[in-house]
């Protein structure tokens, strides 16, 4: 059985962090304590994504960084603003599943994003046999321990293709022994991935 391991965070779901800031700014009276999404990529966010920082504590940290004057509930609700499903990728995944591919999702998203995806896009996630999350295996990509645990879940035989938009994760997947494909988020990305899947099948004979 051929297997495709698909990154959720940057392949199936498209995220627009700048739009998130715009929505927060509009809801906060036109001002915000940060100007770019990169300013929020700090140790607190990494700990929150890894499950090492409780939601309430991260919400307090984020309120202080943003100068947020609204409620925590509104802050969390707007966190997922701008997240969309890349329909071309979803169509490809459905096409592969109809042809008996095993589909596995790979994700390192924070708890708020996971909850929003579950509530809003559960119908999308149902295409996967399972989703392997960093906090469940105790390591986040590109940590080789993540891929070691991932490999234990996969069949030993048959094509196994890993796809990710982060070159660091692709390199780590290749070192672990997976056929890994760097996803181009442009308009031709899904077609290039389909071609890679078909080429892998041909090579496998």
CSV table of C-alpha atoms in Angstrom, one decimal:
chain,number,residue,atom,x,y,z
A,1,UNK,CA,0.0,0.0,0.0
A,2,UNK,CA,1.5,3.4,-0.9
A,3,UNK,CA,1.6,6.0,1.9
A,4,UNK,CA,1.6,9.8,1.7
A,5,UNK,CA,2.5,11.7,4.9
A,6,UNK,CA,1.3,15.2,4.4
A,7,UNK,CA,2.2,18.2,6.5
A,8,UNK,CA,-0.9,20.0,7.7
A,9,UNK,CA,0.5,23.3,8.8
A,10,UNK,CA,1.8,24.6,5.5
A,11,UNK,CA,0.6,22.2,2.8
A,12,UNK,CA,-3.1,21.3,3.5
A,13,UNK,CA,-3.8,24.5,5.4
A,14,UNK,CA,-2.7,27.9,4.3
A,15,UNK,CA,-2.1,30.4,7.1
A,16,UNK,CA,-1.9,34.2,6.8
A,17,UNK,CA,-0.2,35.5,10.0
A,18,UNK,CA,-0.2,39.1,8.7
A,19,UNK,CA,-4.0,38.9,8.3
A,20,UNK,CA,-4.3,37.7,11.9
A,21,UNK,CA,-2.5,40.8,13.1
A,22,UNK,CA,-4.8,43.0,10.9
A,23,UNK,CA,-7.9,41.4,12.5
A,24,UNK,CA,-6.5,41.7,16.0
A,25,UNK,CA,-5.5,45.4,15.3
A,26,UNK,CA,-9.0,46.2,14.1
A,27,UNK,CA,-10.6,44.5,17.1
A,28,UNK,CA,-8.2,46.3,19.4
A,29,UNK,CA,-9.1,49.9,18.5
A,30,UNK,CA,-6.5,50.2,15.7
A,31,UNK,CA,-3.4,49.6,17.7
A,32,UNK,CA,-1.3,46.6,18.4
A,33,UNK,CA,2.0,46.0,20.3
A,34,UNK,CA,3.7,44.2,17.5
A,35,UNK,CA,4.1,45.1,13.8
A,36,UNK,CA,5.0,41.7,12.3
A,37,UNK,CA,4.2,38.1,12.9
A,38,UNK,CA,7.9,37.3,13.4
A,39,UNK,CA,7.8,39.3,16.7
A,40,UNK,CA,5.4,36.6,18.1
A,41,UNK,CA,7.7,33.7,17.2
A,42,UNK,CA,9.3,33.6,20.7
A,43,UNK,CA,10.1,31.0,23.3
A,44,UNK,CA,6.7,31.3,24.8
A,45,UNK,CA,5.0,30.4,21.5
A,46,UNK,CA,7.4,27.5,21.0
A,47,UNK,CA,6.6,26.2,24.5
A,48,UNK,CA,2.9,26.7,23.9
A,49,UNK,CA,3.0,24.7,20.6
A,50,UNK,CA,5.0,21.9,22.4
A,51,UNK,CA,2.4,21.7,25.1
A,52,UNK,CA,4.8,22.9,27.7
A,53,UNK,CA,3.0,26.2,28.4
A,54,UNK,CA,-0.6,26.1,29.5
A,55,UNK,CA,-3.2,28.0,27.4
A,56,UNK,CA,-4.0,30.5,30.1
A,57,UNK,CA,-0.4,31.4,30.7
A,58,UNK,CA,0.3,31.9,27.0
A,59,UNK,CA,-2.9,34.0,26.6
A,60,UNK,CA,-1.5,36.3,29.4
A,61,UNK,CA,1.8,36.5,27.6
A,62,UNK,CA,0.1,37.3,24.3
A,63,UNK,CA,-2.1,39.9,25.8
A,64,UNK,CA,1.0,41.7,27.2
A,65,UNK,CA,2.8,41.5,23.8
A,66,UNK,CA,-0.2,42.8,21.9
A,67,UNK,CA,-1.4,45.3,24.4
A,68,UNK,CA,-4.7,43.5,24.0
A,69,UNK,CA,-7.7,45.2,25.6
A,70,UNK,CA,-10.4,42.7,24.7
A,71,UNK,CA,-11.4,39.3,26.3
A,72,UNK,CA,-9.3,36.2,26.2
A,73,UNK,CA,-12.2,34.5,24.3
A,74,UNK,CA,-12.0,37.0,21.5
A,75,UNK,CA,-8.2,36.9,21.4
A,76,UNK,CA,-8.3,33.1,20.9
A,77,UNK,CA,-11.2,33.2,18.4
A,78,UNK,CA,-9.3,35.6,16.2
A,79,UNK,CA,-6.1,33.5,16.5
A,80,UNK,CA,-7.3,31.4,13.6
A,81,UNK,CA,-8.3,34.3,11.3
A,82,UNK,CA,-6.9,33.8,7.9
A,83,UNK,CA,-6.5,30.0,8.1
A,84,UNK,CA,-7.9,28.3,5.0
A,85,UNK,CA,-7.9,24.9,3.3
A,86,UNK,CA,-5.8,24.6,0.2
A,87,UNK,CA,-8.5,23.1,-2.0
A,88,UNK,CA,-6.2,21.8,-4.7
A,89,UNK,CA,-4.3,19.8,-2.1
A,90,UNK,CA,-7.6,18.5,-0.6
A,91,UNK,CA,-8.7,17.4,-4.0
A,92,UNK,CA,-5.4,15.5,-4.6
A,93,UNK,CA,-5.6,13.8,-1.2
A,94,UNK,CA,-9.2,12.7,-2.0
A,95,UNK,CA,-8.0,11.4,-5.4
A,96,UNK,CA,-5.2,9.4,-3.7
A,97,UNK,CA,-7.5,7.9,-1.1
A,98,UNK,CA,-9.9,6.7,-3.8
A,99,UNK,CA,-6.9,4.9,-5.2
A,100,UNK,CA,-6.1,3.1,-1.9
A,101,UNK,CA,-3.3,5.3,-0.7
A,102,UNK,CA,-2.8,5.5,3.1
A,103,UNK,CA,-2.9,9.1,4.1
A,104,UNK,CA,-1.2,10.3,7.3
A,105,UNK,CA,-1.1,13.9,8.5
A,106,UNK,CA,1.9,15.5,10.2
A,107,UNK,CA,1.3,18.5,12.5
A,108,UNK,CA,3.0,20.6,15.1
A,109,UNK,CA,0.3,23.2,15.5
A,110,UNK,CA,-0.5,24.9,18.8
A,111,UNK,CA,-3.6,23.9,20.8
A,112,UNK,CA,-5.7,26.8,19.6
A,113,UNK,CA,-5.1,26.0,16.0
A,114,UNK,CA,-5.7,22.3,16.6
A,115,UNK,CA,-9.0,23.1,18.2
A,116,UNK,CA,-10.1,25.5,15.4
A,117,UNK,CA,-9.2,22.9,12.8
A,118,UNK,CA,-11.1,20.2,14.6
A,119,UNK,CA,-14.2,22.4,15.0
A,120,UNK,CA,-14.2,24.1,11.6
A,121,UNK,CA,-12.4,21.5,9.4
A,122,UNK,CA,-13.1,18.1,10.9
A,123,UNK,CA,-14.6,17.1,7.5
A,124,UNK,CA,-11.2,17.9,5.9
A,125,UNK,CA,-9.1,16.0,8.6
A,126,UNK,CA,-11.3,12.9,8.0
A,127,UNK,CA,-9.4,12.2,4.8
A,128,UNK,CA,-6.5,11.0,7.0
A,129,UNK,CA,-6.2,7.6,8.6
A,130,UNK,CA,-4.4,9.4,11.5
A,131,UNK,CA,-2.5,12.6,12.3
A,132,UNK,CA,0.8,12.4,14.1
A,133,UNK,CA,1.3,15.4,16.3
A,134,UNK,CA,4.6,16.6,17.8
A,135,UNK,CA,3.4,16.7,21.3
A,136,UNK,CA,2.2,13.1,21.1
A,137,UNK,CA,5.6,11.7,20.2
A,138,UNK,CA,7.6,14.1,22.4
A,139,UNK,CA,9.4,15.8,19.6
A,140,UNK,CA,8.7,18.5,16.9
A,141,UNK,CA,10.0,18.5,13.4
A,142,UNK,CA,12.8,18.5,12.2
A,143,UNK,CA,13.9,16.6,15.3
A,144,UNK,CA,14.9,13.1,14.1
A,145,UNK,CA,12.9,11.6,17.0
A,146,UNK,CA,9.7,12.7,15.4
A,147,UNK,CA,10.5,10.9,12.2
A,148,UNK,CA,11.7,7.8,14.0
A,149,UNK,CA,8.3,7.5,15.7
A,150,UNK,CA,6.6,8.3,12.5
A,151,UNK,CA,8.4,5.5,10.7
A,152,UNK,CA,7.2,3.0,13.3
A,153,UNK,CA,3.7,3.7,12.3
A,154,UNK,CA,4.2,3.1,8.6
A,155,UNK,CA,4.2,-0.2,6.6
A,156,UNK,CA,7.6,-1.5,5.9
A,157,UNK,CA,6.8,-2.2,2.3
A,158,UNK,CA,5.5,0.0,-0.5
A,159,UNK,CA,6.1,3.6,-1.5
A,160,UNK,CA,6.3,6.2,1.3
A,161,UNK,CA,6.3,9.8,0.3
A,162,UNK,CA,6.6,12.7,2.8
A,163,UNK,CA,5.6,16.2,1.7
A,164,UNK,CA,6.3,19.5,3.5
A,165,UNK,CA,6.7,23.1,2.7
A,166,UNK,CA,9.6,23.5,5.1
A,167,UNK,CA,13.0,22.5,3.6
A,168,UNK,CA,14.4,21.6,7.1
A,169,UNK,CA,11.6,19.0,7.6
A,170,UNK,CA,12.1,17.6,4.1
A,171,UNK,CA,15.8,17.2,4.8
A,172,UNK,CA,15.1,15.5,8.1
A,173,UNK,CA,12.6,13.1,6.5
A,174,UNK,CA,15.1,12.2,3.9
A,175,UNK,CA,17.8,11.4,6.5
A,176,UNK,CA,15.2,9.2,8.2
A,177,UNK,CA,14.8,7.2,5.0
A,178,UNK,CA,11.6,8.6,3.5
A,179,UNK,CA,11.1,9.8,0.0
A,180,UNK,CA,10.5,13.5,0.8
A,181,UNK,CA,9.1,16.2,-1.5
A,182,UNK,CA,9.4,19.9,-0.9
A,183,UNK,CA,6.0,21.4,-1.5
A,184,UNK,CA,5.7,24.6,-3.5
A,185,UNK,CA,2.8,26.7,-2.2
A,186,UNK,CA,2.3,28.3,-5.6
A,187,UNK,CA,-0.6,27.5,-8.0
A,188,UNK,CA,1.2,24.5,-9.4
A,189,UNK,CA,2.2,22.9,-6.1
A,190,UNK,CA,-0.6,20.3,-6.0
A,191,UNK,CA,0.1,19.2,-9.6
A,192,UNK,CA,3.8,18.8,-8.9
A,193,UNK,CA,2.9,16.7,-5.8
A,194,UNK,CA,0.6,14.5,-7.9
A,195,UNK,CA,3.4,14.0,-10.4
A,196,UNK,CA,5.8,13.0,-7.5
A,197,UNK,CA,3.2,10.5,-6.3
A,198,UNK,CA,2.8,8.9,-9.7
A,199,UNK,CA,6.6,8.8,-10.3
A,200,UNK,CA,7.1,7.0,-6.9
A,201,UNK,CA,4.6,4.4,-7.9
A,202,UNK,CA,6.3,3.8,-11.3
A,203,UNK,CA,9.7,3.6,-9.6
A,204,UNK,CA,8.3,1.0,-7.1
A,205,UNK,CA,7.2,-1.1,-10.0
